[in-house]
JSON list of C-alpha atoms in Angstrom, two decimals:
[
{"chain": "A", "resi": 1, "resn": "MET", "atom": "CA", "xyz": [1.60, -7.88, -23.08]},
{"chain": "A", "resi": 2, "resn": "ASN", "atom": "CA", "xyz": [-1.66, -6.74, -24.03]},
{"chain": "A", "resi": 3, "resn": "ARG", "atom": "CA", "xyz": [-3.60, -2.90, -23.81]},
{"chain": "A", "resi": 4, "resn": "THR", "atom": "CA", "xyz": [-5.30, -3.70, -20.53]},
{"chain": "A", "resi": 5, "resn": "ALA", "atom": "CA", "xyz": [-1.76, -4.39, -19.26]},
{"chain": "A", "resi": 6, "resn": "LEU", "atom": "CA", "xyz": [0.06, -1.71, -20.62]},
{"chain": "A", "resi": 7, "resn": "GLY", "atom": "CA", "xyz": [-3.32, 0.63, -19.64]},
{"chain": "A", "resi": 8, "resn": "LEU", "atom": "CA", "xyz": [-2.54, -0.31, -15.93]},
{"chain": "A", "resi": 9, "resn": "ILE", "atom": "CA", "xyz": [1.41, 0.21, -16.09]},
{"chain": "A", "resi": 10, "resn": "ILE", "atom": "CA", "xyz": [0.42, 4.11, -17.27]},
{"chain": "A", "resi": 11, "resn": "MET", "atom": "CA", "xyz": [-2.00, 4.45, -14.47]},
{"chain": "A", "resi": 12, "resn": "CYS", "atom": "CA", "xyz": [0.67, 3.53, -12.50]},
{"chain": "A", "resi": 13, "resn": "ALA", "atom": "CA", "xyz": [3.01, 5.57, -13.46]},
{"chain": "A", "resi": 14, "resn": "ALA", "atom": "CA", "xyz": [0.89, 8.89, -14.67]},
{"chain": "A", "resi": 15, "resn": "GLY", "atom": "CA", "xyz": [0.85, 10.39, -10.99]},
{"chain": "A", "resi": 16, "resn": "LEU", "atom": "CA", "xyz": [4.60, 10.38, -11.32]},
{"chain": "A", "resi": 17, "resn": "ALA", "atom": "CA", "xyz": [4.57, 13.13, -14.70]},
{"chain": "A", "resi": 18, "resn": "GLY", "atom": "CA", "xyz": [4.38, 17.23, -14.20]},
{"chain": "A", "resi": 19, "resn": "PRO", "atom": "CA", "xyz": [5.00, 19.55, -12.25]},
{"chain": "A", "resi": 20, "resn": "PRO", "atom": "CA", "xyz": [4.95, 19.31, -7.93]},
{"chain": "A", "resi": 21, "resn": "LEU", "atom": "CA", "xyz": [1.66, 21.46, -6.39]},
{"chain": "A", "resi": 22, "resn": "ALA", "atom": "CA", "xyz": [2.04, 20.67, -3.20]},
{"chain": "A", "resi": 23, "resn": "PHE", "atom": "CA", "xyz": [3.97, 18.47, -0.47]},
{"chain": "A", "resi": 24, "resn": "ALA", "atom": "CA", "xyz": [3.09, 14.99, -0.53]},
{"chain": "A", "resi": 25, "resn": "ASP", "atom": "CA", "xyz": [1.97, 12.21, 2.27]},
{"chain": "A", "resi": 26, "resn": "PRO", "atom": "CA", "xyz": [4.86, 9.45, 2.09]},
{"chain": "A", "resi": 27, "resn": "ARG", "atom": "CA", "xyz": [2.54, 6.89, 2.85]},
{"chain": "A", "resi": 28, "resn": "LEU", "atom": "CA", "xyz": [4.96, 5.07, 4.78]},
{"chain": "A", "resi": 29, "resn": "ASP", "atom": "CA", "xyz": [2.45, 3.19, 6.24]},
{"chain": "A", "resi": 30, "resn": "GLU", "atom": "CA", "xyz": [0.95, 2.09, 2.83]},
{"chain": "A", "resi": 31, "resn": "LYS", "atom": "CA", "xyz": [1.23, -1.30, 0.69]},
{"chain": "A", "resi": 32, "resn": "VAL", "atom": "CA", "xyz": [0.09, -2.29, -2.75]},
{"chain": "A", "resi": 33, "resn": "TYR", "atom": "CA", "xyz": [-2.95, -4.90, -2.10]},
{"chain": "A", "resi": 34, "resn": "ALA", "atom": "CA", "xyz": [-4.42, -7.02, -4.55]},
{"chain": "A", "resi": 35, "resn": "PRO", "atom": "CA", "xyz": [-7.85, -7.89, -4.71]},
{"chain": "A", "resi": 36, "resn": "TYR", "atom": "CA", "xyz": [-7.36, -11.19, -4.00]},
{"chain": "A", "resi": 37, "resn": "VAL", "atom": "CA", "xyz": [-8.64, -13.49, -0.83]},
{"chain": "A", "resi": 38, "resn": "GLN", "atom": "CA", "xyz": [-7.85, -16.56, 0.63]},
{"chain": "A", "resi": 39, "resn": "ASN", "atom": "CA", "xyz": [-10.07, -18.67, 2.40]},
{"chain": "A", "resi": 40, "resn": "HIS", "atom": "CA", "xyz": [-9.45, -19.85, 5.86]},
{"chain": "A", "resi": 41, "resn": "VAL", "atom": "CA", "xyz": [-5.97, -18.56, 5.52]},
{"chain": "A", "resi": 42, "resn": "PHE", "atom": "CA", "xyz": [-4.80, -16.63, 8.89]},
{"chain": "A", "resi": 43, "resn": "GLU", "atom": "CA", "xyz": [-1.86, -14.16, 7.84]},
{"chain": "A", "resi": 44, "resn": "LEU", "atom": "CA", "xyz": [0.94, -11.91, 10.58]},
{"chain": "A", "resi": 45, "resn": "GLU", "atom": "CA", "xyz": [2.49, -9.59, 8.56]},
{"chain": "A", "resi": 46, "resn": "LEU", "atom": "CA", "xyz": [4.99, -6.68, 9.65]},
{"chain": "A", "resi": 47, "resn": "ARG", "atom": "CA", "xyz": [6.07, -4.05, 7.88]},
{"chain": "A", "resi": 48, "resn": "ARG", "atom": "CA", "xyz": [8.07, -1.00, 7.77]},
{"chain": "A", "resi": 49, "resn": "GLY", "atom": "CA", "xyz": [8.56, 2.47, 5.90]},
{"chain": "A", "resi": 50, "resn": "ARG", "atom": "CA", "xyz": [11.33, 4.69, 6.81]},
{"chain": "A", "resi": 51, "resn": "GLU", "atom": "CA", "xyz": [12.33, 8.07, 5.49]},
{"chain": "A", "resi": 52, "resn": "ILE", "atom": "CA", "xyz": [16.09, 8.60, 4.22]},
{"chain": "A", "resi": 53, "resn": "GLY", "atom": "CA", "xyz": [17.82, 11.74, 3.87]},
{"chain": "A", "resi": 54, "resn": "GLY", "atom": "CA", "xyz": [15.51, 15.54, 3.80]},
{"chain": "A", "resi": 55, "resn": "PRO", "atom": "CA", "xyz": [13.81, 16.89, 6.94]},
{"chain": "A", "resi": 56, "resn": "LEU", "atom": "CA", "xyz": [11.90, 13.49, 7.27]},
{"chain": "A", "resi": 57, "resn": "GLY", "atom": "CA", "xyz": [14.56, 11.59, 7.43]},
{"chain": "A", "resi": 58, "resn": "ARG", "atom": "CA", "xyz": [14.74, 8.61, 10.01]},
{"chain": "A", "resi": 59, "resn": "ALA", "atom": "CA", "xyz": [10.54, 9.37, 9.73]},
{"chain": "A", "resi": 60, "resn": "GLN", "atom": "CA", "xyz": [8.98, 5.86, 10.61]},
{"chain": "A", "resi": 61, "resn": "SER", "atom": "CA", "xyz": [6.00, 3.92, 10.01]},
{"chain": "A", "resi": 62, "resn": "ASP", "atom": "CA", "xyz": [5.45, 0.00, 11.23]},
{"chain": "A", "resi": 63, "resn": "VAL", "atom": "CA", "xyz": [2.37, -2.09, 10.66]},
{"chain": "A", "resi": 64, "resn": "ILE", "atom": "CA", "xyz": [1.35, -4.59, 12.34]},
{"chain": "A", "resi": 65, "resn": "GLU", "atom": "CA", "xyz": [-1.46, -7.02, 10.73]},
{"chain": "A", "resi": 66, "resn": "ALA", "atom": "CA", "xyz": [-3.45, -10.76, 11.82]},
{"chain": "A", "resi": 67, "resn": "GLU", "atom": "CA", "xyz": [-5.95, -11.35, 8.63]},
{"chain": "A", "resi": 68, "resn": "TYR", "atom": "CA", "xyz": [-8.16, -13.92, 7.91]},
{"chain": "A", "resi": 69, "resn": "GLY", "atom": "CA", "xyz": [-9.88, -15.01, 4.98]},
{"chain": "A", "resi": 70, "resn": "LEU", "atom": "CA", "xyz": [-13.80, -15.27, 5.82]},
{"chain": "A", "resi": 71, "resn": "ASN", "atom": "CA", "xyz": [-14.68, -17.12, 2.76]},
{"chain": "A", "resi": 72, "resn": "ASP", "atom": "CA", "xyz": [-13.27, -17.11, -0.59]},
{"chain": "A", "resi": 73, "resn": "ASN", "atom": "CA", "xyz": [-14.43, -13.25, -1.31]},
{"chain": "A", "resi": 74, "resn": "VAL", "atom": "CA", "xyz": [-13.92, -11.55, 2.31]},
{"chain": "A", "resi": 75, "resn": "SER", "atom": "CA", "xyz": [-11.36, -11.17, 4.86]},
{"chain": "A", "resi": 76, "resn": "LEU", "atom": "CA", "xyz": [-11.28, -8.89, 7.75]},
{"chain": "A", "resi": 77, "resn": "ALA", "atom": "CA", "xyz": [-7.76, -7.75, 9.94]},
{"chain": "A", "resi": 78, "resn": "LEU", "atom": "CA", "xyz": [-6.63, -6.15, 13.02]},
{"chain": "A", "resi": 79, "resn": "VAL", "atom": "CA", "xyz": [-4.30, -3.43, 12.14]},
{"chain": "A", "resi": 80, "resn": "ALA", "atom": "CA", "xyz": [-2.19, -1.64, 14.43]},
{"chain": "A", "resi": 81, "resn": "ASN", "atom": "CA", "xyz": [0.23, 1.58, 13.32]},
{"chain": "A", "resi": 82, "resn": "ILE", "atom": "CA", "xyz": [3.12, 2.31, 15.05]},
{"chain": "A", "resi": 83, "resn": "HIS", "atom": "CA", "xyz": [5.25, 5.12, 14.15]},
{"chain": "A", "resi": 84, "resn": "GLN", "atom": "CA", "xyz": [8.35, 7.87, 14.73]},
{"chain": "A", "resi": 85, "resn": "GLU", "atom": "CA", "xyz": [9.36, 11.47, 13.64]},
{"chain": "A", "resi": 86, "resn": "PRO", "atom": "CA", "xyz": [12.48, 12.05, 12.73]},
{"chain": "A", "resi": 87, "resn": "ASP", "atom": "CA", "xyz": [13.72, 13.09, 16.27]},
{"chain": "A", "resi": 88, "resn": "GLY", "atom": "CA", "xyz": [11.20, 11.33, 18.41]},
{"chain": "A", "resi": 89, "resn": "SER", "atom": "CA", "xyz": [10.84, 8.21, 19.87]},
{"chain": "A", "resi": 90, "resn": "PRO", "atom": "CA", "xyz": [8.08, 5.34, 18.39]},
{"chain": "A", "resi": 91, "resn": "HIS", "atom": "CA", "xyz": [4.12, 5.25, 19.69]},
{"chain": "A", "resi": 92, "resn": "LEU", "atom": "CA", "xyz": [1.65, 4.03, 18.96]},
{"chain": "A", "resi": 93, "resn": "ASN", "atom": "CA", "xyz": [-1.34, 6.22, 16.58]},
{"chain": "A", "resi": 94, "resn": "GLY", "atom": "CA", "xyz": [-4.05, 3.80, 15.82]},
{"chain": "A", "resi": 95, "resn": "VAL", "atom": "CA", "xyz": [-5.57, 0.74, 16.19]},
{"chain": "A", "resi": 96, "resn": "GLY", "atom": "CA", "xyz": [-8.43, -0.10, 14.22]},
{"chain": "A", "resi": 97, "resn": "LEU", "atom": "CA", "xyz": [-10.27, -2.92, 11.73]},
{"chain": "A", "resi": 98, "resn": "GLU", "atom": "CA", "xyz": [-9.92, -3.37, 7.56]},
{"chain": "A", "resi": 99, "resn": "GLY", "atom": "CA", "xyz": [-11.70, -5.65, 5.44]},
{"chain": "A", "resi": 100, "resn": "VAL", "atom": "CA", "xyz": [-10.99, -7.10, 1.88]},
{"chain": "A", "resi": 101, "resn": "ALA", "atom": "CA", "xyz": [-13.63, -7.47, -0.58]},
{"chain": "A", "resi": 102, "resn": "TYR", "atom": "CA", "xyz": [-13.24, -9.55, -4.24]},
{"chain": "A", "resi": 103, "resn": "LEU", "atom": "CA", "xyz": [-15.59, -7.85, -6.30]},
{"chain": "A", "resi": 104, "resn": "GLY", "atom": "CA", "xyz": [-14.89, -9.64, -9.69]},
{"chain": "A", "resi": 105, "resn": "GLN", "atom": "CA", "xyz": [-13.42, -9.20, -12.84]},
{"chain": "A", "resi": 106, "resn": "ILE", "atom": "CA", "xyz": [-14.36, -6.97, -15.78]},
{"chain": "A", "resi": 107, "resn": "PRO", "atom": "CA", "xyz": [-15.75, -8.43, -18.38]},
{"chain": "A", "resi": 108, "resn": "HIS", "atom": "CA", "xyz": [-13.90, -8.91, -21.75]},
{"chain": "A", "resi": 109, "resn": "THR", "atom": "CA", "xyz": [-10.84, -7.22, -19.45]},
{"chain": "A", "resi": 110, "resn": "GLY", "atom": "CA", "xyz": [-9.20, -9.66, -17.27]},
{"chain": "A", "resi": 111, "resn": "VAL", "atom": "CA", "xyz": [-8.87, -6.96, -14.63]},
{"chain": "A", "resi": 112, "resn": "ASP", "atom": "CA", "xyz": [-9.86, -8.33, -11.29]},
{"chain": "A", "resi": 113, "resn": "VAL", "atom": "CA", "xyz": [-11.84, -5.84, -8.63]},
{"chain": "A", "resi": 114, "resn": "GLY", "atom": "CA", "xyz": [-11.36, -5.40, -5.44]},
{"chain": "A", "resi": 115, "resn": "LEU", "atom": "CA", "xyz": [-13.01, -3.19, -2.42]},
{"chain": "A", "resi": 116, "resn": "TYR", "atom": "CA", "xyz": [-10.56, -2.36, 0.40]},
{"chain": "A", "resi": 117, "resn": "LEU", "atom": "CA", "xyz": [-12.28, -0.27, 3.91]},
{"chain": "A", "resi": 118, "resn": "GLU", "atom": "CA", "xyz": [-10.47, 0.65, 7.01]},
{"chain": "A", "resi": 119, "resn": "TYR", "atom": "CA", "xyz": [-11.53, 2.40, 10.04]},
{"chain": "A", "resi": 120, "resn": "ILE", "atom": "CA", "xyz": [-8.53, 3.36, 12.36]},
{"chain": "A", "resi": 121, "resn": "GLY", "atom": "CA", "xyz": [-9.01, 4.67, 16.11]},
{"chain": "A", "resi": 122, "resn": "GLY", "atom": "CA", "xyz": [-7.04, 7.49, 16.55]},
{"chain": "A", "resi": 123, "resn": "LEU", "atom": "CA", "xyz": [-4.42, 7.01, 19.39]},
{"chain": "A", "resi": 124, "resn": "ASN", "atom": "CA", "xyz": [-2.40, 9.77, 21.52]},
{"chain": "A", "resi": 125, "resn": "GLY", "atom": "CA", "xyz": [-3.69, 12.46, 19.86]},
{"chain": "A", "resi": 126, "resn": "GLU", "atom": "CA", "xyz": [-4.33, 11.28, 16.14]},
{"chain": "A", "resi": 127, "resn": "ASP", "atom": "CA", "xyz": [-7.46, 11.62, 14.93]},
{"chain": "A", "resi": 128, "resn": "ASP", "atom": "CA", "xyz": [-9.80, 8.71, 13.93]},
{"chain": "A", "resi": 129, "resn": "ALA", "atom": "CA", "xyz": [-9.79, 8.07, 10.47]},
{"chain": "A", "resi": 130, "resn": "ALA", "atom": "CA", "xyz": [-11.45, 5.92, 7.62]},
{"chain": "A", "resi": 131, "resn": "GLU", "atom": "CA", "xyz": [-10.07, 4.54, 4.47]},
{"chain": "A", "resi": 132, "resn": "ALA", "atom": "CA", "xyz": [-11.58, 3.00, 1.48]},
{"chain": "A", "resi": 133, "resn": "LYS", "atom": "CA", "xyz": [-9.38, 1.74, -1.94]},
{"chain": "A", "resi": 134, "resn": "LEU", "atom": "CA", "xyz": [-10.86, 0.14, -5.45]},
{"chain": "A", "resi": 135, "resn": "LEU", "atom": "CA", "xyz": [-7.86, -2.75, -5.88]},
{"chain": "A", "resi": 136, "resn": "LEU", "atom": "CA", "xyz": [-7.29, -3.61, -9.72]},
{"chain": "A", "resi": 137, "resn": "ALA", "atom": "CA", "xyz": [-5.57, -6.11, -10.69]},
{"chain": "A", "resi": 138, "resn": "LYS", "atom": "CA", "xyz": [-4.10, -8.02, -14.41]},
{"chain": "A", "resi": 139, "resn": "ASN", "atom": "CA", "xyz": [-2.29, -11.54, -14.50]},
{"chain": "A", "resi": 140, "resn": "ILE", "atom": "CA", "xyz": [-0.48, -11.74, -18.04]},
{"chain": "A", "resi": 141, "resn": "ASP", "atom": "CA", "xyz": [1.64, -15.35, -17.39]},
{"chain": "A", "resi": 142, "resn": "ARG", "atom": "CA", "xyz": [4.26, -14.27, -15.50]},
{"chain": "A", "resi": 143, "resn": "PHE", "atom": "CA", "xyz": [3.44, -10.43, -15.10]},
{"chain": "A", "resi": 144, "resn": "GLN", "atom": "CA", "xyz": [1.24, -8.95, -12.24]},
{"chain": "A", "resi": 145, "resn": "ALA", "atom": "CA", "xyz": [-0.44, -5.17, -12.42]},
{"chain": "A", "resi": 146, "resn": "LEU", "atom": "CA", "xyz": [-1.54, -3.68, -9.12]},
{"chain": "A", "resi": 147, "resn": "PHE", "atom": "CA", "xyz": [-3.08, -0.57, -8.68]},
{"chain": "A", "resi": 148, "resn": "ASN", "atom": "CA", "xyz": [-5.07, 0.92, -5.73]},
{"chain": "A", "resi": 149, "resn": "PHE", "atom": "CA", "xyz": [-6.84, 4.22, -5.97]},
{"chain": "A", "resi": 150, "resn": "ILE", "atom": "CA", "xyz": [-6.85, 5.95, -2.11]},
{"chain": "A", "resi": 151, "resn": "VAL", "atom": "CA", "xyz": [-9.56, 8.02, -0.34]},
{"chain": "A", "resi": 152, "resn": "GLU", "atom": "CA", "xyz": [-9.41, 8.72, 3.25]},
{"chain": "A", "resi": 153, "resn": "ARG", "atom": "CA", "xyz": [-10.59, 10.92, 5.47]},
{"chain": "A", "resi": 154, "resn": "PRO", "atom": "CA", "xyz": [-9.85, 11.74, 9.54]},
{"chain": "A", "resi": 155, "resn": "ILE", "atom": "CA", "xyz": [-13.14, 11.03, 11.54]},
{"chain": "A", "resi": 156, "resn": "GLY", "atom": "CA", "xyz": [-14.20, 14.39, 14.25]},
{"chain": "A", "resi": 157, "resn": "ALA", "atom": "CA", "xyz": [-11.08, 16.62, 13.15]},
{"chain": "A", "resi": 158, "resn": "PRO", "atom": "CA", "xyz": [-11.12, 20.04, 13.08]},
{"chain": "A", "resi": 159, "resn": "ALA", "atom": "CA", "xyz": [-13.20, 22.04, 10.04]},
{"chain": "A", "resi": 160, "resn": "SER", "atom": "CA", "xyz": [-9.67, 23.20, 8.61]},
{"chain": "A", "resi": 161, "resn": "GLU", "atom": "CA", "xyz": [-8.52, 19.48, 8.54]},
{"chain": "A", "resi": 162, "resn": "ASP", "atom": "CA", "xyz": [-11.50, 17.90, 7.71]},
{"chain": "A", "resi": 163, "resn": "PHE", "atom": "CA", "xyz": [-11.21, 16.95, 3.93]},
{"chain": "A", "resi": 164, "resn": "ALA", "atom": "CA", "xyz": [-10.70, 13.91, 2.13]},
{"chain": "A", "resi": 165, "resn": "SER", "atom": "CA", "xyz": [-7.32, 13.30, 0.35]},
{"chain": "A", "resi": 166, "resn": "TYR", "atom": "CA", "xyz": [-6.67, 10.74, -2.49]},
{"chain": "A", "resi": 167, "resn": "GLY", "atom": "CA", "xyz": [-3.58, 8.87, -3.53]},
{"chain": "A", "resi": 168, "resn": "TYR", "atom": "CA", "xyz": [-2.61, 5.64, -5.12]},
{"chain": "A", "resi": 169, "resn": "ALA", "atom": "CA", "xyz": [-0.32, 3.07, -4.90]},
{"chain": "A", "resi": 170, "resn": "ALA", "atom": "CA", "xyz": [1.35, 0.76, -7.44]},
{"chain": "A", "resi": 171, "resn": "SER", "atom": "CA", "xyz": [3.09, -2.01, -9.02]},
{"chain": "A", "resi": 172, "resn": "ALA", "atom": "CA", "xyz": [4.06, -3.36, -11.75]},
{"chain": "A", "resi": 173, "resn": "THR", "atom": "CA", "xyz": [6.25, -7.19, -11.29]},
{"chain": "A", "resi": 174, "resn": "TRP", "atom": "CA", "xyz": [7.62, -10.67, -13.28]},
{"chain": "A", "resi": 175, "resn": "ARG", "atom": "CA", "xyz": [8.15, -14.06, -11.92]},
{"chain": "A", "resi": 176, "resn": "THR", "atom": "CA", "xyz": [11.99, -14.31, -12.33]},
{"chain": "A", "resi": 177, "resn": "PHE", "atom": "CA", "xyz": [13.19, -17.36, -10.84]},
{"chain": "A", "resi": 178, "resn": "GLY", "atom": "CA", "xyz": [11.23, -19.53, -9.14]},
{"chain": "A", "resi": 179, "resn": "ALA", "atom": "CA", "xyz": [9.00, -17.91, -6.58]},
{"chain": "A", "resi": 180, "resn": "LEU", "atom": "CA", "xyz": [11.35, -14.33, -7.08]},
{"chain": "A", "resi": 181, "resn": "ARG", "atom": "CA", "xyz": [9.23, -11.82, -8.12]},
{"chain": "A", "resi": 182, "resn": "VAL", "atom": "CA", "xyz": [10.80, -8.19, -9.40]},
{"chain": "A", "resi": 183, "resn": "GLY", "atom": "CA", "xyz": [9.18, -4.80, -10.27]},
{"chain": "A", "resi": 184, "resn": "VAL", "atom": "CA", "xyz": [8.66, -1.58, -9.31]},
{"chain": "A", "resi": 185, "resn": "GLU", "atom": "CA", "xyz": [6.42, 0.06, -6.96]},
{"chain": "A", "resi": 186, "resn": "ALA", "atom": "CA", "xyz": [5.36, 3.28, -6.44]},
{"chain": "A", "resi": 187, "resn": "PHE", "atom": "CA", "xyz": [3.34, 5.61, -3.82]},
{"chain": "A", "resi": 188, "resn": "GLY", "atom": "CA", "xyz": [1.59, 8.92, -4.12]},
{"chain": "A", "resi": 189, "resn": "ASP", "atom": "CA", "xyz": [-0.78, 12.26, -3.96]},
{"chain": "A", "resi": 190, "resn": "LEU", "atom": "CA", "xyz": [-3.23, 13.12, -6.46]},
{"chain": "A", "resi": 191, "resn": "GLY", "atom": "CA", "xyz": [-4.39, 16.21, -3.88]},
{"chain": "A", "resi": 192, "resn": "ASP", "atom": "CA", "xyz": [-7.71, 16.27, -1.81]},
{"chain": "A", "resi": 193, "resn": "ASP", "atom": "CA", "xyz": [-10.90, 18.44, -1.92]},
{"chain": "A", "resi": 194, "resn": "ARG", "atom": "CA", "xyz": [-9.32, 21.81, -1.88]},
{"chain": "A", "resi": 195, "resn": "GLY", "atom": "CA", "xyz": [-7.64, 20.63, -5.07]},
{"chain": "A", "resi": 196, "resn": "ILE", "atom": "CA", "xyz": [-7.22, 17.65, -7.41]},
{"chain": "A", "resi": 197, "resn": "GLY", "atom": "CA", "xyz": [-3.26, 17.29, -9.03]},
{"chain": "A", "resi": 198, "resn": "ARG", "atom": "CA", "xyz": [-0.44, 15.14, -9.23]},
{"chain": "A", "resi": 199, "resn": "GLU", "atom": "CA", "xyz": [1.79, 15.99, -6.21]},
{"chain": "A", "resi": 200, "resn": "GLY", "atom": "CA", "xyz": [4.77, 14.20, -4.98]},
{"chain": "A", "resi": 201, "resn": "ALA", "atom": "CA", "xyz": [5.93, 10.26, -4.80]},
{"chain": "A", "resi": 202, "resn": "TYR", "atom": "CA", "xyz": [7.97, 7.53, -4.06]},
{"chain": "A", "resi": 203, "resn": "VAL", "atom": "CA", "xyz": [8.98, 4.91, -6.98]},
{"chain": "A", "resi": 204, "resn": "GLY", "atom": "CA", "xyz": [11.83, 2.53, -7.12]},
{"chain": "A", "resi": 205, "resn": "PRO", "atom": "CA", "xyz": [12.44, -1.05, -7.79]},
{"chain": "A", "resi": 206, "resn": "GLN", "atom": "CA", "xyz": [10.68, -3.59, -5.56]},
{"chain": "A", "resi": 207, "resn": "LEU", "atom": "CA", "xyz": [11.20, -7.47, -5.00]},
{"chain": "A", "resi": 208, "resn": "ARG", "atom": "CA", "xyz": [9.00, -10.18, -3.88]},
{"chain": "A", "resi": 209, "resn": "TRP", "atom": "CA", "xyz": [9.85, -13.97, -2.36]},
{"chain": "A", "resi": 210, "resn": "GLU", "atom": "CA", "xyz": [7.19, -16.37, -1.24]},
{"chain": "A", "resi": 211, "resn": "GLY", "atom": "CA", "xyz": [7.52, -19.63, -0.34]},
{"chain": "A", "resi": 212, "resn": "HIS", "atom": "CA", "xyz": [7.26, -23.09, 1.82]},
{"chain": "A", "resi": 213, "resn": "PRO", "atom": "CA", "xyz": [10.40, -23.97, 4.48]},
{"chain": "A", "resi": 214, "resn": "GLY", "atom": "CA", "xyz": [11.15, -27.20, 3.77]},
{"chain": "A", "resi": 215, "resn": "SER", "atom": "CA", "xyz": [7.86, -29.39, 4.14]},
{"chain": "A", "resi": 216, "resn": "SER", "atom": "CA", "xyz": [6.46, -26.62, 6.67]},
{"chain": "A", "resi": 217, "resn": "PRO", "atom": "CA", "xyz": [2.64, -25.81, 6.57]},
{"chain": "A", "resi": 218, "resn": "ILE", "atom": "CA", "xyz": [3.71, -22.34, 7.21]},
{"chain": "A", "resi": 219, "resn": "GLU", "atom": "CA", "xyz": [3.97, -20.02, 4.24]},
{"chain": "A", "resi": 220, "resn": "ILE", "atom": "CA", "xyz": [6.69, -16.90, 4.05]},
{"chain": "A", "resi": 221, "resn": "GLU", "atom": "CA", "xyz": [6.62, -13.80, 2.28]},
{"chain": "A", "resi": 222, "resn": "VAL", "atom": "CA", "xyz": [9.41, -11.55, 1.77]},
{"chain": "A", "resi": 223, "resn": "GLU", "atom": "CA", "xyz": [8.92, -8.03, 0.24]},
{"chain": "A", "resi": 224, "resn": "ALA", "atom": "CA", "xyz": [11.68, -5.42, 0.20]},
{"chain": "A", "resi": 225, "resn": "GLY", "atom": "CA", "xyz": [11.86, -1.57, -2.18]},
{"chain": "A", "resi": 226, "resn": "TRP", "atom": "CA", "xyz": [13.81, 0.91, -2.43]},
{"chain": "A", "resi": 227, "resn": "LEU", "atom": "CA", "xyz": [11.89, 4.65, -3.81]},
{"chain": "A", "resi": 228, "resn": "ALA", "atom": "CA", "xyz": [13.27, 7.57, -4.76]},
{"chain": "A", "resi": 229, "resn": "ALA", "atom": "CA", "xyz": [10.88, 10.81, -4.11]},
{"chain": "A", "resi": 230, "resn": "VAL", "atom": "CA", "xyz": [9.59, 12.25, -6.85]},
{"chain": "A", "resi": 231, "resn": "GLY", "atom": "CA", "xyz": [8.33, 15.63, -7.35]},
{"chain": "A", "resi": 232, "resn": "ALA", "atom": "CA", "xyz": [7.23, 17.72, -4.19]},
{"chain": "A", "resi": 233, "resn": "ASP", "atom": "CA", "xyz": [8.91, 15.05, -1.48]},
{"chain": "A", "resi": 234, "resn": "ARG", "atom": "CA", "xyz": [12.32, 15.54, -2.74]},
{"chain": "A", "resi": 235, "resn": "ASP", "atom": "CA", "xyz": [11.77, 18.64, -0.45]},
{"chain": "A", "resi": 236, "resn": "GLU", "atom": "CA", "xyz": [11.21, 16.35, 1.86]},
{"chain": "A", "resi": 237, "resn": "ALA", "atom": "CA", "xyz": [12.82, 13.60, 1.81]},
{"chain": "A", "resi": 238, "resn": "ASP", "atom": "CA", "xyz": [15.86, 11.67, -0.68]},
{"chain": "A", "resi": 239, "resn": "SER", "atom": "CA", "xyz": [14.43, 8.39, -0.25]},
{"chain": "A", "resi": 240, "resn": "GLN", "atom": "CA", "xyz": [12.56, 5.32, 1.59]},
{"chain": "A", "resi": 241, "resn": "VAL", "atom": "CA", "xyz": [13.41, 2.07, 2.22]},
{"chain": "A", "resi": 242, "resn": "ARG", "atom": "CA", "xyz": [10.23, -0.62, 2.60]},
{"chain": "A", "resi": 243, "resn": "PHE", "atom": "CA", "xyz": [10.42, -3.82, 4.12]},
{"chain": "A", "resi": 244, "resn": "THR", "atom": "CA", "xyz": [7.67, -6.81, 4.72]},
{"chain": "A", "resi": 245, "resn": "ILE", "atom": "CA", "xyz": [7.69, -10.42, 6.33]},
{"chain": "A", "resi": 246, "resn": "ALA", "atom": "CA", "xyz": [4.29, -11.91, 6.52]},
{"chain": "A", "resi": 247, "resn": "VAL", "atom": "CA", "xyz": [3.37, -15.86, 7.50]},
{"chain": "A", "resi": 248, "resn": "GLU", "atom": "CA", "xyz": [0.39, -17.51, 6.91]},
{"chain": "A", "resi": 249, "resn": "ARG", "atom": "CA", "xyz": [-1.00, -20.98, 7.32]},
{"chain": "A", "resi": 250, "resn": "ARG", "atom": "CA", "xyz": [-4.50, -22.36, 6.33]},
{"chain": "A", "resi": 251, "resn": "LEU", "atom": "CA", "xyz": [-6.71, -23.51, 9.35]}
]
């Protein structure tokens, strides 16, 4: 493993060290994005994140994405977010549009770079929100490291809530048997405009598999993970589970 890959792993873990500063967003609706785009491929994805234990236990977020690759560099997707409080019922809290653009590779590093932009129209009392992510990826044989730097801001929120917040999503996986990848992933916060610093996070093992059933032109991708709370998030929940299933087909 070269220094670039090692550096990406360190970036993935950097937010997990140090003392907690404040409660963190559990980021149940997030995933670790790769910067790549599949030309003329339609994908329907459903993912779920659920908190276990603590005050946030049973809180749940479901995300539905319908994505299409316009070319080799740009994809667009329609997104719907469904949220459930620990003692509440599921409700649709936003729909919106997201785009991913592959920007290229940083010379002499082998690190691929992409940009993610999203605008969500809030529903049922939720504010509109804009989000941007810098997407980084490094591939070495069977190894892949992904790192997302996240910036998000509410639109039209009261002055006391009108500030940007920062976070990250990261994973490091190895392809083992066939199309099965095994590794770790992490989601955490890095503060906001009022103060930058390491905060709570969730980190744990991840499994990912993708393949074609028989001779079908449809590809299926399945991801599952269990993440333990770290730092400030230990006061909110013990852990969280994540599950994703996606089907895609080239059109």
